[in-house]
Amino acid sequence: MPASVVIGTQWGDEGKGKVVDYLADRMDYVVRYQGGNNAGHTVVAEGRTLKLHLVPSGILYDRITSVIADGVVVDPRVLLEEVAELEGLGVDCSRLRLSGNCHLIMPYHLELEKVTQRYLGKHALGTTKRGIGPAYADKAARVGLRVQDLFDERIFREKLDVVLREKNLVLTKVYNRLPLRAEDIVRDYLGYAERLAPYVADTSALLHEALRAGRHVLLEGAQGTMLDLDHGTYPFVTSSNPVAGYALASAGIGPREVDRVIGVTKAYVTRVGAGPFPTEDPGPDGERLGARGREFGTTTGRKRRCGWFDAVIVRYAARLNGLTELFLTKLDVLSGFRSVKVCTAYRCEGELHEDVPAHQSLIHRAEPVYEELEGWDQELGGAREFGALPPAARKFVERVEELVGVPVRVISVGPTREQSLPVG
Ligand code: IMP
């Protein structure tokens, strides 16, 4: 049975958790494939609102096995805290599976990210400071420690000693901080090992078997296409690849397994952290979008920058991810505007670009070309079918579809499952 990928088409926070909730009945496995606890999924299910950072949102459903695949970086303290919190709320986490190949976020990653972001001053990226970037950097530098290392004390100590020697030199000599003690780290991490052991599995083999047995697998990306390390607005990006292609590399399955790539797109755009954002509206419209959409980061609580729907980036996401369909979220937030703007192209140094310009400097200077659509006053939260929406709202959805060139299959008009309306 083929797998599906759910991917953010903007700068994250598009409402991917909502999509997983919508599809949960048809899924047997939900797999997180990149990022770490920089992500935040707010899930409203069966009357409960839960904020998840690391555990895949499938955990809320008894029949789903939740998998954290190889490409995720894991802070074991945070993972265990999240599991304890979920268990405290009565959510059974025994079906969580964690790849032994996941890289660990270590205390020096957190410490180094703090000091290096401070050192960058006005050039800082505004990261979530969860140690994600430094952990991926060590993975690429081949000095990372992995979940499986927790289960061989000798190896864990040996690898830690080598890497900590260099990290402590940087912390003390470059940044004038106190060194970290290997003994403290070994004590804490080997303590985590015991509690993590029941979840650790060969997740690639598990997923392979599941697919052979006809099970449905949903691969869930974190962040969004425009935060992709390769294809996003570098360097104002995250340190992993949210794009759909990476779902396969991380989960350890082949491309022929995937037949649906669902792009999640908000009816407007938000961004947290620094970096270009062509349709940002720092005026009253942006304020209103932020207030109506309650746009504060799930992980850091930071106020999100807001702006109008940008068809250029969603078209780009359609191309990069091979989107088969769109799931349009938060359409209800657009009620009450006299007119609703949609960016159809950018003007960069006098030239019109219908695609994201290949040179980063042009994106920084891009001016949005807007089309104004008629607004609507009615609140949409009570609608239970697409046909019940005001004509102007339906027109907006149709225009998004035309501009992106991908069908909108579902729109969401509120946080609960009943507020997801199939289109057509
Ligand atoms: P990092 O992922 O903590 O390294 O942060 C790099 C950039 O990605 C920053 O601009 C963050 O604000 C942004 N970012 C990371 N995770 C998320 C997310 O889940 N939603 C939105 N932005 C994110």
CSV table of C-alpha atoms and ligand atoms in Angstrom, one decimal:
chain,number,residue,atom,x,y,z
A,1,MET,CA,0.0,0.0,0.0
A,2,PRO,CA,1.5,3.3,-1.0
A,3,ALA,CA,2.7,6.0,1.4
A,4,SER,CA,1.7,9.6,1.6
A,5,VAL,CA,3.8,12.6,2.5
A,6,VAL,CA,2.5,15.7,4.3
A,7,ILE,CA,4.6,18.8,3.8
A,8,GLY,CA,4.4,22.5,4.6
A,9,THR,CA,4.5,24.7,1.5
A,10,GLN,CA,5.4,28.0,3.3
A,11,TRP,CA,7.7,28.8,6.3
A,12,GLY,CA,6.2,26.3,8.6
A,13,ASP,CA,3.2,26.5,10.9
A,14,GLU,CA,0.7,25.8,8.1
A,15,GLY,CA,-1.3,23.4,10.3
A,16,LYS,CA,0.3,20.0,9.4
A,17,GLY,CA,-1.0,18.5,12.6
A,18,LYS,CA,-4.5,19.2,11.5
A,19,VAL,CA,-4.0,17.3,8.3
A,20,VAL,CA,-2.6,14.3,10.1
A,21,ASP,CA,-5.7,14.4,12.4
A,22,TYR,CA,-7.9,14.5,9.3
A,23,LEU,CA,-6.2,11.5,7.7
A,24,ALA,CA,-5.6,9.5,10.9
A,25,ASP,CA,-8.6,7.1,10.4
A,26,ARG,CA,-7.0,5.9,7.3
A,27,MET,CA,-3.4,5.6,8.6
A,28,ASP,CA,-1.5,2.9,10.4
A,29,TYR,CA,1.8,4.5,10.7
A,30,VAL,CA,2.7,8.2,11.1
A,31,VAL,CA,6.4,9.0,10.6
A,32,ARG,CA,8.3,12.2,11.6
A,33,TYR,CA,11.2,12.5,9.2
A,34,GLN,CA,13.3,15.6,10.0
A,35,GLY,CA,13.9,18.4,12.4
A,36,GLY,CA,13.6,18.0,16.1
A,37,ASN,CA,11.9,19.8,19.0
A,38,ASN,CA,12.1,23.0,17.0
A,39,ALA,CA,8.8,22.0,15.6
A,40,GLY,CA,5.4,22.5,17.2
A,41,HIS,CA,2.2,20.8,16.3
A,42,THR,CA,-1.0,21.9,17.9
A,43,VAL,CA,-3.5,19.1,17.7
A,44,VAL,CA,-7.1,19.4,18.7
A,45,ALA,CA,-8.5,15.9,19.0
A,46,GLU,CA,-11.4,14.5,20.9
A,47,GLY,CA,-11.8,17.8,22.9
A,48,ARG,CA,-8.2,18.0,23.9
A,49,THR,CA,-5.6,20.5,22.7
A,50,LEU,CA,-2.1,19.1,22.7
A,51,LYS,CA,1.2,20.7,21.7
A,52,LEU,CA,3.6,18.2,20.4
A,53,HIS,CA,7.2,19.0,19.5
A,54,LEU,CA,8.9,15.7,18.8
A,55,VAL,CA,6.4,12.9,19.1
A,56,PRO,CA,4.5,12.4,15.8
A,57,SER,CA,0.9,13.6,16.1
A,58,GLY,CA,-0.4,10.0,15.2
A,59,ILE,CA,0.3,9.1,18.9
A,60,LEU,CA,-3.2,10.3,19.8
A,61,TYR,CA,-4.8,7.4,17.9
A,62,ASP,CA,-4.8,4.0,19.4
A,63,ARG,CA,-4.3,2.1,16.1
A,64,ILE,CA,-1.4,4.2,14.8
A,65,THR,CA,2.2,3.4,15.3
A,66,SER,CA,4.2,6.6,15.6
A,67,VAL,CA,7.7,6.6,14.2
A,68,ILE,CA,10.6,8.9,14.7
A,69,ALA,CA,12.8,8.2,11.6
A,70,ASP,CA,16.6,8.5,11.1
A,71,GLY,CA,16.6,12.0,9.9
A,72,VAL,CA,15.2,13.5,13.1
A,73,VAL,CA,17.6,14.9,15.8
A,74,VAL,CA,16.4,13.9,19.2
A,75,ASP,CA,16.9,15.6,22.6
A,76,PRO,CA,16.3,12.6,24.8
A,77,ARG,CA,15.3,14.7,27.8
A,78,VAL,CA,12.7,16.5,25.8
A,79,LEU,CA,11.4,13.3,24.2
A,80,LEU,CA,11.0,11.6,27.6
A,81,GLU,CA,9.3,14.7,29.1
A,82,GLU,CA,6.8,14.8,26.2
A,83,VAL,CA,6.1,11.1,26.5
A,84,ALA,CA,5.6,11.5,30.3
A,85,GLU,CA,3.2,14.4,29.7
A,86,LEU,CA,1.2,12.5,27.1
A,87,GLU,CA,1.0,9.4,29.4
A,88,GLY,CA,-0.2,11.7,32.2
A,89,LEU,CA,-3.0,12.8,29.9
A,90,GLY,CA,-3.9,9.2,29.3
A,91,VAL,CA,-2.3,8.9,25.9
A,92,ASP,CA,-0.7,5.5,25.4
A,93,CYS,CA,2.8,5.9,24.0
A,94,SER,CA,3.7,2.2,23.9
A,95,ARG,CA,3.4,2.3,20.1
A,96,LEU,CA,6.1,5.0,19.7
A,97,ARG,CA,9.2,3.8,17.7
A,98,LEU,CA,12.5,5.6,17.6
A,99,SER,CA,15.2,4.9,15.1
A,100,GLY,CA,18.6,4.0,16.6
A,101,ASN,CA,20.2,6.0,13.9
A,102,CYS,CA,18.7,9.3,15.1
A,103,HIS,CA,21.4,11.8,16.2
A,104,LEU,CA,21.2,13.0,19.7
A,105,ILE,CA,21.0,16.7,20.7
A,106,MET,CA,23.7,17.0,23.4
A,107,PRO,CA,24.0,19.7,26.1
A,108,TYR,CA,26.9,21.3,24.3
A,109,HIS,CA,24.7,21.8,21.2
A,110,LEU,CA,22.3,23.9,23.3
A,111,GLU,CA,25.1,25.8,24.9
A,112,LEU,CA,26.9,26.5,21.6
A,113,GLU,CA,23.8,27.6,19.8
A,114,LYS,CA,23.1,30.1,22.5
A,115,VAL,CA,26.6,31.7,22.3
A,116,THR,CA,26.9,31.6,18.6
A,117,GLN,CA,23.6,33.1,17.9
A,118,ARG,CA,24.5,35.9,20.4
A,119,TYR,CA,27.8,36.3,18.7
A,120,LEU,CA,26.1,36.9,15.4
A,121,GLY,CA,24.2,39.9,16.8
A,122,LYS,CA,22.0,41.5,14.2
A,123,HIS,CA,23.0,38.7,11.7
A,124,ALA,CA,21.4,36.0,14.0
A,125,LEU,CA,18.9,33.8,12.3
A,126,GLY,CA,16.5,33.8,15.2
A,127,THR,CA,16.7,30.0,15.6
A,128,THR,CA,14.6,28.2,18.2
A,129,LYS,CA,17.7,27.6,20.3
A,130,ARG,CA,16.9,23.9,20.8
A,131,GLY,CA,20.4,22.8,19.6
A,132,ILE,CA,19.0,21.6,16.2
A,133,GLY,CA,21.6,23.3,13.9
A,134,PRO,CA,24.6,22.3,16.0
A,135,ALA,CA,23.4,18.6,16.2
A,136,TYR,CA,22.9,18.4,12.4
A,137,ALA,CA,26.3,20.1,11.9
A,138,ASP,CA,28.0,17.4,14.0
A,139,LYS,CA,26.1,14.7,12.1
A,140,ALA,CA,27.6,16.0,8.9
A,141,ALA,CA,31.0,16.4,10.5
A,142,ARG,CA,30.8,12.7,11.6
A,143,VAL,CA,31.3,13.6,15.3
A,144,GLY,CA,27.6,13.1,16.3
A,145,LEU,CA,26.4,10.6,18.9
A,146,ARG,CA,23.4,8.5,17.9
A,147,VAL,CA,20.5,6.9,19.9
A,148,GLN,CA,22.2,3.5,19.4
A,149,ASP,CA,25.3,4.8,21.1
A,150,LEU,CA,23.4,5.1,24.4
A,151,PHE,CA,23.3,1.3,24.5
A,152,ASP,CA,27.0,0.8,24.5
A,153,GLU,CA,28.5,2.6,27.5
A,154,ARG,CA,32.1,2.2,26.4
A,155,ILE,CA,31.4,3.6,22.9
A,156,PHE,CA,29.3,6.4,24.3
A,157,ARG,CA,32.1,7.5,26.6
A,158,GLU,CA,34.7,7.2,24.0
A,159,LYS,CA,32.9,9.2,21.4
A,160,LEU,CA,31.8,11.8,24.0
A,161,ASP,CA,35.4,12.3,25.2
A,162,VAL,CA,36.6,13.0,21.7
A,163,VAL,CA,33.9,15.5,20.8
A,164,LEU,CA,33.7,17.2,24.2
A,165,ARG,CA,37.4,18.0,24.2
A,166,GLU,CA,36.9,20.1,21.1
A,167,LYS,CA,33.5,21.6,22.2
A,168,ASN,CA,35.0,22.6,25.6
A,169,LEU,CA,37.9,24.3,23.9
A,170,VAL,CA,35.5,26.4,21.8
A,171,LEU,CA,33.2,27.1,24.8
A,172,THR,CA,36.0,28.2,27.1
A,173,LYS,CA,38.6,29.8,24.8
A,174,VAL,CA,36.4,31.3,22.2
A,175,TYR,CA,33.2,32.2,24.1
A,176,ASN,CA,34.6,32.4,27.7
A,177,ARG,CA,32.1,29.9,29.1
A,178,LEU,CA,32.5,27.2,31.6
A,179,PRO,CA,33.4,23.7,30.3
A,180,LEU,CA,30.9,20.9,30.4
A,181,ARG,CA,31.7,17.8,32.5
A,182,ALA,CA,31.7,14.4,30.6
A,183,GLU,CA,30.7,12.6,33.8
A,184,ASP,CA,27.5,14.7,34.1
A,185,ILE,CA,26.5,14.1,30.5
A,186,VAL,CA,27.2,10.3,30.8
A,187,ARG,CA,25.1,10.1,33.9
A,188,ASP,CA,22.2,11.9,32.5
A,189,TYR,CA,22.2,10.3,29.0
A,190,LEU,CA,22.7,6.7,30.2
A,191,GLY,CA,19.8,7.4,32.6
A,192,TYR,CA,17.7,8.4,29.5
A,193,ALA,CA,18.9,5.2,27.7
A,194,GLU,CA,17.1,2.9,30.1
A,195,ARG,CA,13.8,4.8,29.6
A,196,LEU,CA,14.2,5.1,25.8
A,197,ALA,CA,15.0,1.4,25.3
A,198,PRO,CA,11.5,0.1,24.8
A,199,TYR,CA,10.9,2.5,21.9
A,200,VAL,CA,14.1,2.0,20.0
A,201,ALA,CA,13.6,0.0,16.7
A,202,ASP,CA,15.0,-0.6,13.2
A,203,THR,CA,12.3,1.8,11.8
A,204,SER,CA,13.3,1.4,8.2
A,205,ALA,CA,12.7,-2.4,8.4
A,206,LEU,CA,9.5,-1.8,10.3
A,207,LEU,CA,8.2,0.5,7.6
A,208,HIS,CA,9.2,-1.7,4.8
A,209,GLU,CA,7.3,-4.6,6.4
A,210,ALA,CA,4.3,-2.4,7.1
A,211,LEU,CA,4.2,-1.3,3.4
A,212,ARG,CA,4.5,-4.9,2.3
A,213,ALA,CA,1.7,-5.9,4.5
A,214,GLY,CA,-0.6,-3.3,2.9
A,215,ARG,CA,-0.5,-0.8,5.8
A,216,HIS,CA,-0.9,3.0,5.2
A,217,VAL,CA,2.1,5.1,6.1
A,218,LEU,CA,2.0,8.9,6.4
A,219,LEU,CA,5.3,10.7,6.4
A,220,GLU,CA,5.0,13.9,8.3
A,221,GLY,CA,7.4,16.8,7.6
A,222,ALA,CA,8.2,19.5,10.1
A,223,GLN,CA,8.8,23.2,9.3
A,224,GLY,CA,8.1,24.0,5.6
A,225,THR,CA,9.6,24.1,2.1
A,226,MET,CA,10.8,27.7,2.4
A,227,LEU,CA,12.8,26.7,5.5
A,228,ASP,CA,14.5,23.8,3.6
A,229,LEU,CA,18.3,23.8,4.0
A,230,ASP,CA,18.9,23.5,0.3
A,231,HIS,CA,15.8,25.0,-1.3
A,232,GLY,CA,14.7,27.6,1.2
A,233,THR,CA,15.7,31.2,1.8
A,234,TYR,CA,19.3,30.2,2.9
A,235,PRO,CA,20.8,31.0,5.3
A,236,PHE,CA,17.4,31.9,7.0
A,237,VAL,CA,16.4,28.3,7.0
A,238,THR,CA,16.4,25.3,9.3
A,239,SER,CA,19.3,22.8,9.2
A,240,SER,CA,17.4,19.8,7.7
A,241,ASN,CA,15.3,19.2,4.6
A,242,PRO,CA,11.6,19.4,5.0
A,243,VAL,CA,11.0,18.7,1.2
A,244,ALA,CA,9.2,15.5,0.3
A,245,GLY,CA,12.3,13.9,-1.2
A,246,TYR,CA,14.0,13.8,2.2
A,247,ALA,CA,11.1,11.8,3.7
A,248,LEU,CA,12.3,8.8,1.8
A,249,ALA,CA,16.0,9.2,2.7
A,250,SER,CA,15.1,9.6,6.4
A,251,ALA,CA,12.5,6.8,6.6
A,252,GLY,CA,14.7,4.5,4.5
A,253,ILE,CA,12.1,3.6,1.9
A,254,GLY,CA,12.2,3.9,-1.9
A,255,PRO,CA,10.4,6.6,-4.0
A,256,ARG,CA,8.1,4.1,-5.6
A,257,GLU,CA,6.3,3.7,-2.2
A,258,VAL,CA,4.8,7.2,-2.3
A,259,ASP,CA,1.7,8.1,-4.3
A,260,ARG,CA,0.3,11.2,-2.5
A,261,VAL,CA,2.2,14.3,-1.6
A,262,ILE,CA,-0.1,16.6,0.3
A,263,GLY,CA,1.0,20.3,0.5
A,264,VAL,CA,-0.3,22.1,3.5
A,265,THR,CA,-0.8,25.8,2.9
A,266,LYS,CA,-2.3,28.5,5.0
A,267,ALA,CA,-4.7,31.0,3.4
A,268,TYR,CA,-2.2,33.7,4.3
A,269,VAL,CA,1.5,33.4,5.2
A,270,THR,CA,3.5,33.6,8.5
A,271,ARG,CA,7.1,33.3,9.4
A,272,VAL,CA,9.0,33.2,12.6
A,273,GLY,CA,12.6,34.2,12.8
A,274,ALA,CA,14.6,36.4,10.4
A,275,GLY,CA,14.8,36.3,6.6
A,276,PRO,CA,13.0,37.5,3.5
A,277,PHE,CA,9.2,37.4,3.4
A,278,PRO,CA,8.0,39.2,0.3
A,279,THR,CA,4.3,39.4,1.2
A,280,GLU,CA,4.9,40.4,4.8
A,281,ASP,CA,2.4,43.1,5.9
A,282,PRO,CA,3.7,45.0,8.9
A,283,GLY,CA,0.6,47.2,8.9
A,284,PRO,CA,-2.9,46.8,10.3
A,285,ASP,CA,-3.8,44.0,7.9
A,286,GLY,CA,-0.9,41.9,9.1
A,287,GLU,CA,-1.8,42.7,12.7
A,288,ARG,CA,-5.3,41.6,12.0
A,289,LEU,CA,-4.2,38.3,10.4
A,290,GLY,CA,-1.9,37.6,13.4
A,291,ALA,CA,-4.7,38.4,16.0
A,292,ARG,CA,-7.4,36.4,14.2
A,293,GLY,CA,-5.1,33.5,13.5
A,294,ARG,CA,-3.5,33.5,17.0
A,295,GLU,CA,-0.1,33.5,15.4
A,296,PHE,CA,2.3,32.8,18.2
A,297,GLY,CA,5.0,30.1,17.9
A,298,THR,CA,4.1,26.8,19.5
A,299,THR,CA,7.7,26.2,20.5
A,300,THR,CA,9.1,29.6,21.4
A,301,GLY,CA,5.9,31.7,21.9
A,302,ARG,CA,7.3,34.3,19.5
A,303,LYS,CA,4.9,36.5,17.6
A,304,ARG,CA,4.8,35.3,14.0
A,305,ARG,CA,5.3,37.8,11.1
A,306,CYS,CA,2.2,37.8,8.9
A,307,GLY,CA,1.3,38.6,5.3
A,308,TRP,CA,-0.9,37.8,2.3
A,309,PHE,CA,-1.1,34.5,0.5
A,310,ASP,CA,1.9,34.1,-1.9
A,311,ALA,CA,1.2,31.9,-4.9
A,312,VAL,CA,4.8,32.2,-6.0
A,313,ILE,CA,6.2,30.2,-3.0
A,314,VAL,CA,3.4,27.6,-3.1
A,315,ARG,CA,3.9,27.1,-6.8
A,316,TYR,CA,7.6,26.6,-6.0
A,317,ALA,CA,6.6,24.1,-3.3
A,318,ALA,CA,4.4,22.3,-5.8
A,319,ARG,CA,7.4,21.9,-8.1
A,320,LEU,CA,10.0,20.9,-5.4
A,321,ASN,CA,7.7,18.4,-3.7
A,322,GLY,CA,5.7,17.0,-6.6
A,323,LEU,CA,2.5,18.0,-4.8
A,324,THR,CA,-0.5,15.9,-5.8
A,325,GLU,CA,-3.0,18.1,-3.8
A,326,LEU,CA,-3.3,21.0,-1.4
A,327,PHE,CA,-4.9,21.2,2.0
A,328,LEU,CA,-5.7,24.8,2.6
A,329,THR,CA,-5.9,25.8,6.3
A,330,LYS,CA,-7.2,28.8,8.3
A,331,LEU,CA,-9.5,30.1,5.6
A,332,ASP,CA,-11.7,31.4,8.4
A,333,VAL,CA,-9.0,33.9,9.4
A,334,LEU,CA,-9.6,35.9,6.2
A,335,SER,CA,-13.3,36.8,7.1
A,336,GLY,CA,-14.0,40.5,7.6
A,337,PHE,CA,-11.5,42.0,5.1
A,338,ARG,CA,-13.1,44.2,2.5
A,339,SER,CA,-10.7,42.7,-0.1
A,340,VAL,CA,-8.3,39.8,0.2
A,341,LYS,CA,-4.9,40.0,-1.5
A,342,VAL,CA,-3.1,37.2,-3.4
A,343,CYS,CA,0.5,37.6,-4.6
A,344,THR,CA,0.7,36.3,-8.2
A,345,ALA,CA,4.3,37.2,-9.0
A,346,TYR,CA,7.3,39.3,-7.8
A,347,ARG,CA,8.8,42.3,-9.3
A,348,CYS,CA,12.6,42.2,-8.8
A,349,GLU,CA,14.7,45.1,-10.2
A,350,GLY,CA,12.0,45.9,-12.7
A,351,GLU,CA,11.6,42.3,-13.9
A,352,LEU,CA,8.6,40.1,-13.3
A,353,HIS,CA,9.2,36.7,-11.7
A,354,GLU,CA,6.4,34.1,-11.6
A,355,ASP,CA,8.8,31.6,-9.9
A,356,VAL,CA,11.0,32.1,-6.8
A,357,PRO,CA,14.1,33.9,-8.2
A,358,ALA,CA,17.1,31.7,-8.3
A,359,HIS,CA,19.4,34.3,-6.7
A,360,GLN,CA,18.8,34.9,-3.0
A,361,SER,CA,19.5,38.7,-3.3
A,362,LEU,CA,16.6,39.1,-5.6
A,363,ILE,CA,14.2,37.4,-3.1
A,364,HIS,CA,15.4,39.9,-0.5
A,365,ARG,CA,14.4,42.8,-2.9
A,366,ALA,CA,11.2,41.1,-4.3
A,367,GLU,CA,8.1,43.3,-4.4
A,368,PRO,CA,4.8,41.4,-4.5
A,369,VAL,CA,2.5,41.9,-7.4
A,370,TYR,CA,-1.0,41.6,-5.9
A,371,GLU,CA,-4.4,40.6,-7.3
A,372,GLU,CA,-7.2,41.8,-5.1
A,373,LEU,CA,-10.2,39.5,-4.6
A,374,GLU,CA,-13.5,40.4,-3.1
A,375,GLY,CA,-13.6,39.8,0.7
A,376,TRP,CA,-16.5,38.3,2.8
A,377,ASP,CA,-17.9,39.2,6.2
A,378,GLN,CA,-19.4,35.9,7.3
A,379,GLU,CA,-17.5,33.8,9.9
A,380,LEU,CA,-16.7,30.4,8.4
A,381,GLY,CA,-16.1,28.3,11.5
A,382,GLY,CA,-19.7,26.9,11.4
A,383,ALA,CA,-19.6,25.7,7.8
A,384,ARG,CA,-19.7,21.9,7.5
A,385,GLU,CA,-19.4,21.7,3.7
A,386,PHE,CA,-17.6,23.6,1.0
A,387,GLY,CA,-20.8,24.6,-0.7
A,388,ALA,CA,-22.0,26.4,2.4
A,389,LEU,CA,-19.1,28.9,2.2
A,390,PRO,CA,-19.8,32.4,0.9
A,391,PRO,CA,-19.2,32.7,-2.9
A,392,ALA,CA,-16.2,35.1,-2.4
A,393,ALA,CA,-14.5,32.5,-0.1
A,394,ARG,CA,-15.1,29.8,-2.6
A,395,LYS,CA,-13.7,32.1,-5.3
A,396,PHE,CA,-10.6,32.6,-3.2
A,397,VAL,CA,-10.0,28.8,-3.0
A,398,GLU,CA,-10.6,28.4,-6.8
A,399,ARG,CA,-8.1,31.2,-7.5
A,400,VAL,CA,-5.5,29.6,-5.2
A,401,GLU,CA,-5.9,26.3,-7.1
A,402,GLU,CA,-5.5,28.1,-10.5
A,403,LEU,CA,-2.5,30.0,-9.5
A,404,VAL,CA,-0.7,27.1,-7.9
A,405,GLY,CA,-1.8,24.5,-10.5
A,406,VAL,CA,-2.6,21.9,-7.9
A,407,PRO,CA,-6.1,20.9,-6.8
A,408,VAL,CA,-7.3,21.9,-3.3
A,409,ARG,CA,-8.8,18.8,-1.8
A,410,VAL,CA,-9.7,20.0,1.7
A,411,ILE,CA,-10.0,23.4,3.3
A,412,SER,CA,-10.0,24.0,7.0
A,413,VAL,CA,-12.1,26.7,8.8
A,414,GLY,CA,-11.1,26.0,12.4
A,415,PRO,CA,-9.1,23.7,14.6
A,416,THR,CA,-11.4,20.8,15.1
A,417,ARG,CA,-11.8,17.8,12.8
A,418,GLU,CA,-15.4,18.7,11.8
A,419,GLN,CA,-14.0,22.0,10.5
A,420,SER,CA,-12.1,20.3,7.6
A,421,LEU,CA,-14.3,20.4,4.5
A,422,PRO,CA,-13.6,18.3,1.4
A,423,VAL,CA,-13.7,20.3,-1.8
A,424,GLY,CA,-15.9,19.1,-4.7
B,1,IMP,P1,16.2,26.2,13.9
B,1,IMP,O1,15.3,25.2,13.2
B,1,IMP,O2,15.9,26.2,15.4
B,1,IMP,O3,17.6,26.0,13.6
B,1,IMP,O4,15.8,27.7,13.4
B,1,IMP,C1,16.0,28.1,12.0
B,1,IMP,C2,14.9,28.8,11.5
B,1,IMP,O5,13.7,28.0,11.3
B,1,IMP,C3,14.3,30.0,12.4
B,1,IMP,O6,13.9,31.1,11.5
B,1,IMP,C4,13.2,29.4,13.1
B,1,IMP,O7,12.2,30.3,13.5
B,1,IMP,C5,12.6,28.5,12.0
B,1,IMP,N1,11.8,27.4,12.5
B,1,IMP,C6,12.3,26.2,13.0
B,1,IMP,N2,11.3,25.4,13.3
B,1,IMP,C7,10.1,26.0,13.0
B,1,IMP,C8,8.7,25.7,13.0
B,1,IMP,O8,8.3,24.6,13.4
B,1,IMP,N3,7.9,26.6,12.5
B,1,IMP,C9,8.3,27.8,11.9
B,1,IMP,N4,9.6,28.1,11.9
B,1,IMP,C10,10.5,27.3,12.4
